[in-house]
Amino acid sequence: MSSFELDIHTHTIASGHASTATITDMAKAAREKGLKMLGISDHGPATPGSGKPSYFRNLSHAPKERLGIKMLYGAEVNILDNNGTLDLDNDVMKHLDYVIASLHKPVKKPGTKAENTQAYIEAMKNTYVRIIGHCDDTKFPVDFLALVQAAMEHHVILELNDGSLRPNGYRGDTRFHDLMLLHLCKHFHYPILLSSDSHGTTHIGDFKHAMEMIKLAEFPKELILNYSCKDFLRFNIQ
């Protein structure tokens, strides 16, 4: 059984690529992995083939528990420009349990380090954005000190994305970026979130590669939010 209690960056068939799994399939896999809480965060509508705003609006009616797993329903929205514009409106996001904001090609063309950092920070200013996704992407270089300081100011969680670190990952060799992120969060004693970024059921609750970076950085366990649903929810709703 897993010592981790939650994984909230996951994708179903509604994300439009690399998954045929339903929400119930995902809950079953989470139960088999020994998780207590699962978050569904399908891609925002700017991602080709993903759900329309109506899909995310209807998530407020979805069961809060499936197969004994506490369910959270969110979205991984796309940051569209350097002003932090998102591809879901606030009147949709306010009904979600959480929102992850990320930069993706081809939705947004990579900019300079300053431009990419600005895009993330402006997105953090949206009151519904609770998490920044895979900010380690080598195609979108950032100023990690400015990013961590902004996350602290706006009470936003930065994730350590296991998908970035897998051998078949498409974000380049992110290890140096991940270590920078971890060392800065450790320095400021600021928590992080491990994310599987599982597209389908295969990687739910799998943080093996992220934990290798955690050990290398000697990152303290008490700053990892995945060990406690209570700690994550307390941080996420403040």
mmCIF file of C-alpha atoms in Angstrom:
data_model
loop_
_atom_site.group_PDB
_atom_site.id
_atom_site.type_symbol
_atom_site.label_atom_id
_atom_site.label_comp_id
_atom_site.label_asym_id
_atom_site.label_seq_id
_atom_site.Cartn_x
_atom_site.Cartn_y
_atom_site.Cartn_z
ATOM 1 C CA MET A 1 0.000 0.000 0.000
ATOM 2 C CA SER A 2 1.159 3.512 -0.793
ATOM 3 C CA SER A 3 2.396 5.810 1.958
ATOM 4 C CA PHE A 4 1.022 8.691 -0.119
ATOM 5 C CA GLU A 5 -2.608 9.654 0.363
ATOM 6 C CA LEU A 6 -3.343 11.698 -2.738
ATOM 7 C CA ASP A 7 -2.641 12.375 -6.390
ATOM 8 C CA ILE A 8 -4.547 15.266 -7.932
ATOM 9 C CA HIS A 9 -2.906 15.857 -11.335
ATOM 10 C CA THR A 10 -4.494 13.158 -13.505
ATOM 11 C CA HIS A 11 -6.264 12.990 -16.873
ATOM 12 C CA THR A 12 -9.198 11.004 -18.223
ATOM 13 C CA ILE A 13 -10.531 10.447 -21.716
ATOM 14 C CA ALA A 14 -11.943 13.979 -21.523
ATOM 15 C CA SER A 15 -8.433 15.386 -21.996
ATOM 16 C CA GLY A 16 -8.573 14.223 -25.591
ATOM 17 C CA HIS A 17 -5.248 12.422 -25.850
ATOM 18 C CA ALA A 18 -3.249 9.509 -24.442
ATOM 19 C CA SER A 19 -6.094 8.194 -22.271
ATOM 20 C CA THR A 20 -9.226 6.120 -22.689
ATOM 21 C CA ALA A 21 -9.968 5.964 -18.946
ATOM 22 C CA THR A 22 -13.201 7.166 -17.378
ATOM 23 C CA ILE A 23 -13.378 8.838 -13.976
ATOM 24 C CA THR A 24 -14.565 5.541 -12.481
ATOM 25 C CA ASP A 25 -11.579 3.738 -14.035
ATOM 26 C CA MET A 26 -9.300 6.298 -12.397
ATOM 27 C CA ALA A 27 -10.964 5.893 -9.001
ATOM 28 C CA LYS A 28 -10.583 2.116 -9.207
ATOM 29 C CA ALA A 29 -6.867 2.481 -9.968
ATOM 30 C CA ALA A 30 -6.439 4.943 -7.090
ATOM 31 C CA ARG A 31 -8.060 2.443 -4.724
ATOM 32 C CA GLU A 32 -5.758 -0.313 -5.953
ATOM 33 C CA LYS A 33 -2.758 1.963 -5.297
ATOM 34 C CA GLY A 34 -3.928 2.585 -1.737
ATOM 35 C CA LEU A 35 -4.704 6.280 -2.180
ATOM 36 C CA LYS A 36 -7.376 8.045 -0.159
ATOM 37 C CA MET A 37 -8.010 10.988 -2.481
ATOM 38 C CA LEU A 38 -7.888 11.449 -6.251
ATOM 39 C CA GLY A 39 -8.108 14.638 -8.243
ATOM 40 C CA ILE A 40 -9.267 14.725 -11.851
ATOM 41 C CA SER A 41 -7.665 17.629 -13.721
ATOM 42 C CA ASP A 42 -8.463 17.329 -17.401
ATOM 43 C CA HIS A 43 -6.948 19.766 -19.872
ATOM 44 C CA GLY A 44 -8.676 23.064 -20.527
ATOM 45 C CA PRO A 45 -10.540 23.682 -23.794
ATOM 46 C CA ALA A 46 -7.580 25.224 -25.636
ATOM 47 C CA THR A 47 -5.921 21.789 -25.718
ATOM 48 C CA PRO A 48 -6.946 20.051 -28.960
ATOM 49 C CA GLY A 49 -9.679 17.473 -28.348
ATOM 50 C CA SER A 50 -10.220 18.345 -24.694
ATOM 51 C CA GLY A 51 -13.456 19.106 -22.860
ATOM 52 C CA LYS A 52 -15.599 22.162 -23.507
ATOM 53 C CA PRO A 53 -16.432 24.589 -20.689
ATOM 54 C CA SER A 54 -19.714 22.730 -20.157
ATOM 55 C CA TYR A 55 -17.768 19.596 -19.147
ATOM 56 C CA PHE A 56 -15.980 21.458 -16.358
ATOM 57 C CA ARG A 57 -19.169 23.246 -15.314
ATOM 58 C CA ASN A 58 -20.953 19.920 -14.853
ATOM 59 C CA LEU A 59 -18.215 18.495 -12.607
ATOM 60 C CA SER A 60 -19.840 20.228 -9.640
ATOM 61 C CA HIS A 61 -22.561 17.560 -9.847
ATOM 62 C CA ALA A 62 -20.163 14.599 -9.889
ATOM 63 C CA PRO A 63 -20.039 12.222 -6.882
ATOM 64 C CA LYS A 64 -17.687 13.348 -4.112
ATOM 65 C CA GLU A 65 -16.764 9.742 -3.416
ATOM 66 C CA ARG A 66 -16.220 6.839 -5.785
ATOM 67 C CA LEU A 67 -15.330 3.311 -4.700
ATOM 68 C CA GLY A 68 -14.305 4.613 -1.289
ATOM 69 C CA ILE A 69 -11.996 7.286 -2.768
ATOM 70 C CA LYS A 70 -12.567 10.946 -1.922
ATOM 71 C CA MET A 71 -12.842 12.756 -5.247
ATOM 72 C CA LEU A 72 -11.763 16.264 -6.178
ATOM 73 C CA TYR A 73 -12.696 17.729 -9.542
ATOM 74 C CA GLY A 74 -10.493 20.374 -11.086
ATOM 75 C CA ALA A 75 -8.896 21.410 -14.350
ATOM 76 C CA GLU A 76 -5.442 21.878 -15.792
ATOM 77 C CA VAL A 77 -6.054 25.158 -17.561
ATOM 78 C CA ASN A 78 -3.812 26.567 -20.245
ATOM 79 C CA ILE A 79 -2.012 29.861 -19.772
ATOM 80 C CA LEU A 80 -2.648 31.582 -23.101
ATOM 81 C CA ASP A 81 -0.349 34.594 -22.993
ATOM 82 C CA ASN A 82 2.191 36.516 -20.934
ATOM 83 C CA ASN A 83 -0.644 38.321 -19.136
ATOM 84 C CA GLY A 84 -1.709 35.037 -17.513
ATOM 85 C CA THR A 85 -4.985 34.747 -19.445
ATOM 86 C CA LEU A 86 -6.547 31.324 -18.878
ATOM 87 C CA ASP A 87 -8.733 29.182 -21.141
ATOM 88 C CA LEU A 88 -11.556 28.802 -18.608
ATOM 89 C CA ASP A 89 -13.571 31.720 -17.288
ATOM 90 C CA ASN A 90 -13.774 32.498 -13.602
ATOM 91 C CA ASP A 91 -17.473 31.652 -13.521
ATOM 92 C CA VAL A 92 -16.529 28.073 -14.448
ATOM 93 C CA MET A 93 -13.404 27.787 -12.285
ATOM 94 C CA LYS A 94 -15.166 29.008 -9.147
ATOM 95 C CA HIS A 95 -17.210 25.785 -9.063
ATOM 96 C CA LEU A 96 -14.128 23.518 -9.267
ATOM 97 C CA ASP A 97 -12.297 22.100 -6.262
ATOM 98 C CA TYR A 98 -8.952 23.363 -7.557
ATOM 99 C CA VAL A 99 -7.249 24.680 -10.683
ATOM 100 C CA ILE A 100 -3.798 23.849 -12.044
ATOM 101 C CA ALA A 101 -2.362 26.410 -14.484
ATOM 102 C CA SER A 102 0.278 25.292 -16.968
ATOM 103 C CA LEU A 103 2.140 26.310 -20.089
ATOM 104 C CA HIS A 104 1.767 23.946 -23.039
ATOM 105 C CA LYS A 105 2.871 23.822 -26.626
ATOM 106 C CA PRO A 106 1.235 24.377 -29.075
ATOM 107 C CA VAL A 107 -1.284 26.419 -27.077
ATOM 108 C CA LYS A 108 1.357 29.030 -26.242
ATOM 109 C CA LYS A 109 4.629 29.633 -27.974
ATOM 110 C CA PRO A 110 7.587 29.575 -25.537
ATOM 111 C CA GLY A 111 8.976 32.987 -24.739
ATOM 112 C CA THR A 112 12.066 34.317 -23.002
ATOM 113 C CA LYS A 113 12.801 33.417 -19.394
ATOM 114 C CA ALA A 114 11.329 36.753 -18.318
ATOM 115 C CA GLU A 115 8.194 36.277 -20.446
ATOM 116 C CA ASN A 116 7.567 32.723 -19.257
ATOM 117 C CA THR A 117 8.053 33.772 -15.635
ATOM 118 C CA GLN A 118 5.650 36.663 -16.118
ATOM 119 C CA ALA A 119 3.027 34.340 -17.631
ATOM 120 C CA TYR A 120 3.158 32.046 -14.599
ATOM 121 C CA ILE A 121 3.129 34.871 -12.062
ATOM 122 C CA GLU A 122 0.210 36.637 -13.727
ATOM 123 C CA ALA A 123 -1.719 33.345 -13.718
ATOM 124 C CA MET A 124 -1.014 32.984 -9.986
ATOM 125 C CA LYS A 125 -2.844 36.236 -9.378
ATOM 126 C CA ASN A 126 -6.109 34.583 -10.377
ATOM 127 C CA THR A 127 -7.821 33.680 -7.117
ATOM 128 C CA TYR A 128 -8.916 30.274 -8.451
ATOM 129 C CA VAL A 129 -5.434 29.088 -9.467
ATOM 130 C CA ARG A 130 -4.129 26.929 -6.632
ATOM 131 C CA ILE A 131 -1.296 25.014 -8.363
ATOM 132 C CA ILE A 132 1.283 25.710 -11.063
ATOM 133 C CA GLY A 133 1.904 22.664 -13.226
ATOM 134 C CA HIS A 134 5.275 21.357 -14.480
ATOM 135 C CA CYS A 135 7.165 24.657 -14.313
ATOM 136 C CA ASP A 136 10.322 22.595 -14.951
ATOM 137 C CA ASP A 137 9.649 22.329 -18.710
ATOM 138 C CA THR A 138 12.928 23.075 -20.495
ATOM 139 C CA LYS A 139 11.010 24.608 -23.424
ATOM 140 C CA PHE A 140 9.671 27.278 -21.051
ATOM 141 C CA PRO A 141 12.689 28.435 -18.980
ATOM 142 C CA VAL A 142 11.837 30.490 -15.899
ATOM 143 C CA ASP A 143 13.403 32.485 -13.086
ATOM 144 C CA PHE A 144 12.846 29.973 -10.272
ATOM 145 C CA LEU A 145 13.609 32.413 -7.471
ATOM 146 C CA ALA A 146 10.977 34.843 -8.751
ATOM 147 C CA LEU A 147 8.541 31.965 -9.274
ATOM 148 C CA VAL A 148 8.896 30.587 -5.756
ATOM 149 C CA GLN A 149 8.651 34.026 -4.190
ATOM 150 C CA ALA A 150 5.485 34.743 -6.195
ATOM 151 C CA ALA A 151 4.013 31.377 -5.199
ATOM 152 C CA MET A 152 4.577 32.265 -1.547
ATOM 153 C CA GLU A 153 3.016 35.696 -2.016
ATOM 154 C CA HIS A 154 -0.094 34.339 -3.739
ATOM 155 C CA HIS A 155 -0.352 31.118 -1.715
ATOM 156 C CA VAL A 156 0.010 28.870 -4.760
ATOM 157 C CA ILE A 157 1.497 25.366 -4.755
ATOM 158 C CA LEU A 158 4.319 24.443 -7.144
ATOM 159 C CA GLU A 159 4.369 20.832 -8.275
ATOM 160 C CA LEU A 160 7.173 18.361 -8.812
ATOM 161 C CA ASN A 161 5.869 16.519 -11.853
ATOM 162 C CA ASP A 162 6.821 12.851 -12.109
ATOM 163 C CA GLY A 163 5.837 12.837 -15.776
ATOM 164 C CA SER A 164 8.580 15.359 -16.523
ATOM 165 C CA LEU A 165 11.176 13.007 -15.085
ATOM 166 C CA ARG A 166 10.160 9.753 -16.763
ATOM 167 C CA PRO A 167 12.551 8.418 -19.405
ATOM 168 C CA ASN A 168 9.983 9.023 -22.145
ATOM 169 C CA GLY A 169 9.126 12.527 -20.932
ATOM 170 C CA TYR A 170 8.778 15.210 -23.609
ATOM 171 C CA ARG A 171 9.855 18.221 -21.536
ATOM 172 C CA GLY A 172 13.577 17.581 -21.931
ATOM 173 C CA ASP A 173 16.005 16.817 -19.125
ATOM 174 C CA THR A 174 14.250 18.629 -16.287
ATOM 175 C CA ARG A 175 16.410 17.382 -13.428
ATOM 176 C CA PHE A 176 18.421 20.576 -12.990
ATOM 177 C CA HIS A 177 15.249 22.671 -12.985
ATOM 178 C CA ASP A 178 13.596 20.338 -10.498
ATOM 179 C CA LEU A 179 16.560 20.522 -8.154
ATOM 180 C CA MET A 180 16.514 24.324 -8.341
ATOM 181 C CA LEU A 181 12.836 24.284 -7.445
ATOM 182 C CA LEU A 182 13.345 21.897 -4.542
ATOM 183 C CA HIS A 183 16.336 23.714 -3.082
ATOM 184 C CA LEU A 184 14.510 27.046 -3.172
ATOM 185 C CA CYS A 185 11.372 25.607 -1.574
ATOM 186 C CA LYS A 186 13.517 23.961 1.074
ATOM 187 C CA HIS A 187 15.327 27.238 1.709
ATOM 188 C CA PHE A 188 12.039 29.123 2.189
ATOM 189 C CA HIS A 189 10.421 26.164 3.974
ATOM 190 C CA TYR A 190 7.590 26.181 1.436
ATOM 191 C CA PRO A 191 5.629 23.012 0.580
ATOM 192 C CA ILE A 192 5.454 21.287 -2.787
ATOM 193 C CA LEU A 193 3.086 18.812 -4.368
ATOM 194 C CA LEU A 194 4.102 15.596 -6.108
ATOM 195 C CA SER A 195 2.059 14.986 -9.258
ATOM 196 C CA SER A 196 1.877 11.876 -11.409
ATOM 197 C CA ASP A 197 0.371 13.712 -14.411
ATOM 198 C CA SER A 198 -1.059 10.297 -15.249
ATOM 199 C CA HIS A 199 -2.898 10.235 -18.573
ATOM 200 C CA GLY A 200 -5.087 7.255 -17.826
ATOM 201 C CA THR A 201 -4.657 4.807 -14.974
ATOM 202 C CA THR A 202 -1.075 3.647 -15.532
ATOM 203 C CA HIS A 203 0.836 6.152 -13.406
ATOM 204 C CA ILE A 204 -1.728 7.128 -10.754
ATOM 205 C CA GLY A 205 0.041 7.518 -7.417
ATOM 206 C CA ASP A 206 3.429 6.844 -9.034
ATOM 207 C CA PHE A 207 6.018 9.370 -7.850
ATOM 208 C CA LYS A 208 9.095 7.163 -8.232
ATOM 209 C CA HIS A 209 11.148 9.569 -10.337
ATOM 210 C CA ALA A 210 10.067 12.596 -8.318
ATOM 211 C CA MET A 211 11.164 10.865 -5.132
ATOM 212 C CA GLU A 212 14.627 10.355 -6.601
ATOM 213 C CA MET A 213 14.897 14.150 -6.858
ATOM 214 C CA ILE A 214 13.458 14.533 -3.351
ATOM 215 C CA LYS A 215 16.216 12.304 -1.965
ATOM 216 C CA LEU A 216 18.917 14.014 -3.998
ATOM 217 C CA ALA A 217 17.839 17.422 -2.741
ATOM 218 C CA GLU A 218 17.395 16.109 0.823
ATOM 219 C CA PHE A 219 13.971 17.712 0.748
ATOM 220 C CA PRO A 220 12.092 17.392 4.055
ATOM 221 C CA LYS A 221 9.122 15.040 4.174
ATOM 222 C CA GLU A 222 7.041 17.517 6.148
ATOM 223 C CA LEU A 223 7.017 19.870 3.139
ATOM 224 C CA ILE A 224 5.483 17.267 0.806
ATOM 225 C CA LEU A 225 1.709 17.653 0.759
ATOM 226 C CA ASN A 226 0.938 14.185 -0.652
ATOM 227 C CA TYR A 227 1.357 12.396 2.654
ATOM 228 C CA SER A 228 -1.785 13.905 4.173
ATOM 229 C CA CYS A 229 -5.171 14.741 2.639
ATOM 230 C CA LYS A 230 -5.808 16.954 5.650
ATOM 231 C CA ASP A 231 -2.605 18.951 5.111
ATOM 232 C CA PHE A 232 -3.260 19.348 1.389
ATOM 233 C CA LEU A 233 -6.837 20.489 1.882
ATOM 234 C CA ARG A 234 -5.834 22.869 4.671
ATOM 235 C CA PHE A 235 -3.224 24.476 2.422
ATOM 236 C CA ASN A 236 -5.387 24.445 -0.708
ATOM 237 C CA ILE A 237 -8.403 26.182 0.787
ATOM 238 C CA GLN A 238 -6.652 28.859 2.827
#
